[in-house]
XYZ file of C-alpha atoms in Angstrom:
233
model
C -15.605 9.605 -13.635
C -14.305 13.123 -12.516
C -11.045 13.304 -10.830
C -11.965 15.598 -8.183
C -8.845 16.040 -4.942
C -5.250 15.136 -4.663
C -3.897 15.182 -1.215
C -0.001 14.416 -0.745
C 1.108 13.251 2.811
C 4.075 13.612 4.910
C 6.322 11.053 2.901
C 4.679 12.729 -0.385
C 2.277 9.486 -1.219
C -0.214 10.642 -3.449
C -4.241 10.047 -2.842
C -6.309 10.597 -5.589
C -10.214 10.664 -4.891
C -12.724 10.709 -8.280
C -16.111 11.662 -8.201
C -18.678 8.962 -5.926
C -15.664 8.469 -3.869
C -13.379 6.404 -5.404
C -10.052 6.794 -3.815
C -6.338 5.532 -5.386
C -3.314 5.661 -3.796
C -0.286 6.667 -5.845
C 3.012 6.103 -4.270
C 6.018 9.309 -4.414
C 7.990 6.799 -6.551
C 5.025 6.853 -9.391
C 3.463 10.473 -9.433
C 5.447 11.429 -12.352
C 4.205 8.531 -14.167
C 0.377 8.920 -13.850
C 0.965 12.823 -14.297
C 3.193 11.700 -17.532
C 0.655 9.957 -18.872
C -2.053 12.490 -17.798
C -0.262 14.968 -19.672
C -0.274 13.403 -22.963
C -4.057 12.300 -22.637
C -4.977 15.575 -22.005
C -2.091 17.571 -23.831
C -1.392 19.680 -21.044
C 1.719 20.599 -20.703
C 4.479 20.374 -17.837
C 4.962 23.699 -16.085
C 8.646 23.200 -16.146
C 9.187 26.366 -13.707
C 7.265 25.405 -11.200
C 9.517 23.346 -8.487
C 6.923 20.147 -8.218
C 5.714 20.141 -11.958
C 4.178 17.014 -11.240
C 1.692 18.099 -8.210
C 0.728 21.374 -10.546
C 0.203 19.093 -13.560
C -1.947 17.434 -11.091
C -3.984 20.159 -10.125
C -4.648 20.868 -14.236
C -6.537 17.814 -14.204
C -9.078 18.517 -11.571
C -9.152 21.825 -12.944
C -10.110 20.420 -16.015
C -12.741 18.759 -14.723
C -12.504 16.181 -17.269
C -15.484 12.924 -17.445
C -13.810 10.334 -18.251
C -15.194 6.708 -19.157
C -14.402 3.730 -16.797
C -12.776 2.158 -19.868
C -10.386 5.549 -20.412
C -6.642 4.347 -20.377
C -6.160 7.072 -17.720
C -8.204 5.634 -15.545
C -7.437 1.992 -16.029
C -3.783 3.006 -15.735
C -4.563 4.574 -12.189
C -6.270 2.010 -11.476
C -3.119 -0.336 -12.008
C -1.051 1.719 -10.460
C -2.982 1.642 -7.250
C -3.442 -2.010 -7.121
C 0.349 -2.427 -7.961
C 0.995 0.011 -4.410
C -2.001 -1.763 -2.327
C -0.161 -4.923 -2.950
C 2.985 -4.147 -2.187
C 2.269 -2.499 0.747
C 0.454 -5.854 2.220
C 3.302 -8.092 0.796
C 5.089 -5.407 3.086
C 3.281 -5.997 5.957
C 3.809 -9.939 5.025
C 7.250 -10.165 5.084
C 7.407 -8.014 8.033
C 6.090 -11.141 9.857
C 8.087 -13.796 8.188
C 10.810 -14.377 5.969
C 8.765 -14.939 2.096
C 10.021 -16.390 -1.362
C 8.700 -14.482 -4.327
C 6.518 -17.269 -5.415
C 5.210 -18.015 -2.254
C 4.176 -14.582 -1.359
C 2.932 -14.146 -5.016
C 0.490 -16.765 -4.191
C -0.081 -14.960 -0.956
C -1.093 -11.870 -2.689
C -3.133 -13.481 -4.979
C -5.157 -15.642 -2.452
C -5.959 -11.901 -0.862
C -7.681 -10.771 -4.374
C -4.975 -8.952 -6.057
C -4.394 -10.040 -9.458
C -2.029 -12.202 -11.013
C -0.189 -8.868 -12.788
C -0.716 -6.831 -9.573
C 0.798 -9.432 -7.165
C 4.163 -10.088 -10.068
C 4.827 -6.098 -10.173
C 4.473 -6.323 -6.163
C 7.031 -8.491 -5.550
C 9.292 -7.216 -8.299
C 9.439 -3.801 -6.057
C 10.248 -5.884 -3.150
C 12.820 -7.783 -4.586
C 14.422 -4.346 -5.829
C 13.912 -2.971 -1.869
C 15.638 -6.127 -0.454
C 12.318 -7.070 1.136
C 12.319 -10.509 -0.533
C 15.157 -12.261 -1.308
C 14.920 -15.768 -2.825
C 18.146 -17.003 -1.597
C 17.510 -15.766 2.020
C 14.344 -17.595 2.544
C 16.048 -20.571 1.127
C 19.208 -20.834 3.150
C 16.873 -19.928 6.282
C 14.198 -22.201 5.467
C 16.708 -25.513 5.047
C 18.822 -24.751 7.903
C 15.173 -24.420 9.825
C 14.157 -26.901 8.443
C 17.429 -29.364 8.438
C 18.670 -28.349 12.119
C 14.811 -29.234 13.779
C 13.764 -31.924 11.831
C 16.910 -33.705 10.792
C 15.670 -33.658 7.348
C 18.578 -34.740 4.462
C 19.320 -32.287 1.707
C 17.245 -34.370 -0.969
C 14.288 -34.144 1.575
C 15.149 -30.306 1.814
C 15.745 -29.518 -1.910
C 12.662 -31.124 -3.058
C 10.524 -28.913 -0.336
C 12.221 -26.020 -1.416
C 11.526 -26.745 -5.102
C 8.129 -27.412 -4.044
C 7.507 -23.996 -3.209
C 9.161 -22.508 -6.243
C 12.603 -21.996 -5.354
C 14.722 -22.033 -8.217
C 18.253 -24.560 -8.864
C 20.718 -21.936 -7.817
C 18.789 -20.686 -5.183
C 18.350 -24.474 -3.352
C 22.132 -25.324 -4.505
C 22.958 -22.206 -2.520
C 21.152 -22.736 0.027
C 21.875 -26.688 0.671
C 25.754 -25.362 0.446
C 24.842 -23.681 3.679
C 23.819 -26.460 6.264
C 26.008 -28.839 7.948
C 24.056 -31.691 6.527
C 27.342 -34.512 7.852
C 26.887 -32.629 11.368
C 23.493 -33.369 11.980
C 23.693 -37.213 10.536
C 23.973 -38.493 14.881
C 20.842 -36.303 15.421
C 19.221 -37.944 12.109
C 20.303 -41.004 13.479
C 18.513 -41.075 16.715
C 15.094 -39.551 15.258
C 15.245 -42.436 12.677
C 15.877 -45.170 14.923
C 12.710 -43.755 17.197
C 10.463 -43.874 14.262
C 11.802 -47.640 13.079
C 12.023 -49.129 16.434
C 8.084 -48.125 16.753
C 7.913 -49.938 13.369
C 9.682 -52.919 14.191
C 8.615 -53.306 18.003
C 6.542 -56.527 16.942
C 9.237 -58.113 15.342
C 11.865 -57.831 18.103
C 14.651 -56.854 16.126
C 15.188 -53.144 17.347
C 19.112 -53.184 17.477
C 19.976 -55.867 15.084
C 21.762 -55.948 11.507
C 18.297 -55.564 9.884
C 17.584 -52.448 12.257
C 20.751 -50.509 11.254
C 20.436 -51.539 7.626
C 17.054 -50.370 7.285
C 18.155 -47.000 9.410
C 20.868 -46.607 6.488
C 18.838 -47.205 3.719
C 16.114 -44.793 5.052
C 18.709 -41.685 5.422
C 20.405 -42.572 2.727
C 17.127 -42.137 0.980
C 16.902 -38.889 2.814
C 20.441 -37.544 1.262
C 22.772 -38.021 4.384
C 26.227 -38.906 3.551
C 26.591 -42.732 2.933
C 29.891 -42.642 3.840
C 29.330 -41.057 7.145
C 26.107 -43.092 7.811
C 28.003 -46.521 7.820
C 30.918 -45.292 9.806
C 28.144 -44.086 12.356
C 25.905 -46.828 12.226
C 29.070 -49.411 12.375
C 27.840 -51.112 8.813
């Protein structure tokens, strides 16, 4: 394989095109560390006076017109380094839709064909650029999740752990919702759901109805406290 053009574009992303038409895309960020390790493969130096050492070290290797094996750590570290950028830029693109947890969109990546190493470095970058942030998917996702479903904050924590977040991040996070505020809210959703359970028995409004409304959001997390002072138990 013969690295043949280099063409930079506007934002100075680099795309690399071998012989049979293999292209890789190097982001700005990375140049100087495929033309580093160019360099020391094929011990040619850095032109330290030229102003973009980096795009003339470039140009050495096609000049070189070096064959190099599929196997050649040159090429396989290309080829990381484009993988590494392709999935970034479609975690990107993902996040740009909705909010994403770094596990989650891990997965996401992976389920698209990127590999497991590929998808990791991806989301590192995007944790460094702000683009994914653990904590802000978490305290979005329970309030969502709390304030239209009524769910408790044990309901809420063990979805959240469900889908990778760590302890800190779901303490956080469950700090952040008015869990007592939304107990008269859980309250009526409940007692919908029971009274459909107990309709054949009669007792919809009873002692046995509100104890078994207690014990169910109680079970959910809510505030025992609260729950009986609402409930009149």
């Amino acid at each position: 394989m013969r690295i043949e053009s280099v063409r930079h574009d506007a934002s100075g992303d680099a795309t690399i095109v071998a012989s049979g038409g293999i292209v890789f895309l190097l982001p700005l960020r990375r140049i100087h560390e495929f033309a580093a390790m160019a360099a020391e493969r094929l011990g040619i130096p850095f032109d330290t006076e030229n102003p973009d050492p980096d795009k003339a070290l470039l140009k050495d290797v096609i000049a070189a017109e070096v064959d190099f094996d599929s196997d050649d750590s040159l090429i396989q570290n290309i080829r990381r380094i484009d993988e590494e950028w392709r999935a970034e830029k479609k975690g990107f693109e993902l996040c740009g839709r909705a909010e994403q947890s770094s596990q989650g969109l891990k997965a996401k990546l992976v389920s698209r064909g990127f590999s497991q190493s590929a998808a990791a470095a991806a989301v590192q970058s995007l944790e460094e650029a702000k683009a994914v942030d653990d904590l802000r998917f978490a305290s979005l996702w329970a309030r969502t999740r709390a304030e239209r479903r009524f769910e408790g904050p044990t309901q809420v924590s063990a979805a959240l752990g469900a889908r990778g977040l760590g302890q800190d991040a779901i303490r956080k996070a469950l700090s952040s919702v008015d869990f007592d505020g939304l107990i008269p809210g859980a309250i009526e959703k409940e007692s919908k759901r029971l009274a459909r359970r107990l309709r054949e028995s009669g007792d919809c409004a009873g002692k046995r109805f509100k104890e078994e409304l207690y014990a169910s959001l109680k079970a959910k997390g809510f505030n025992s406290s609260l729950l009986r002072e609402e409930l009149g138990l």
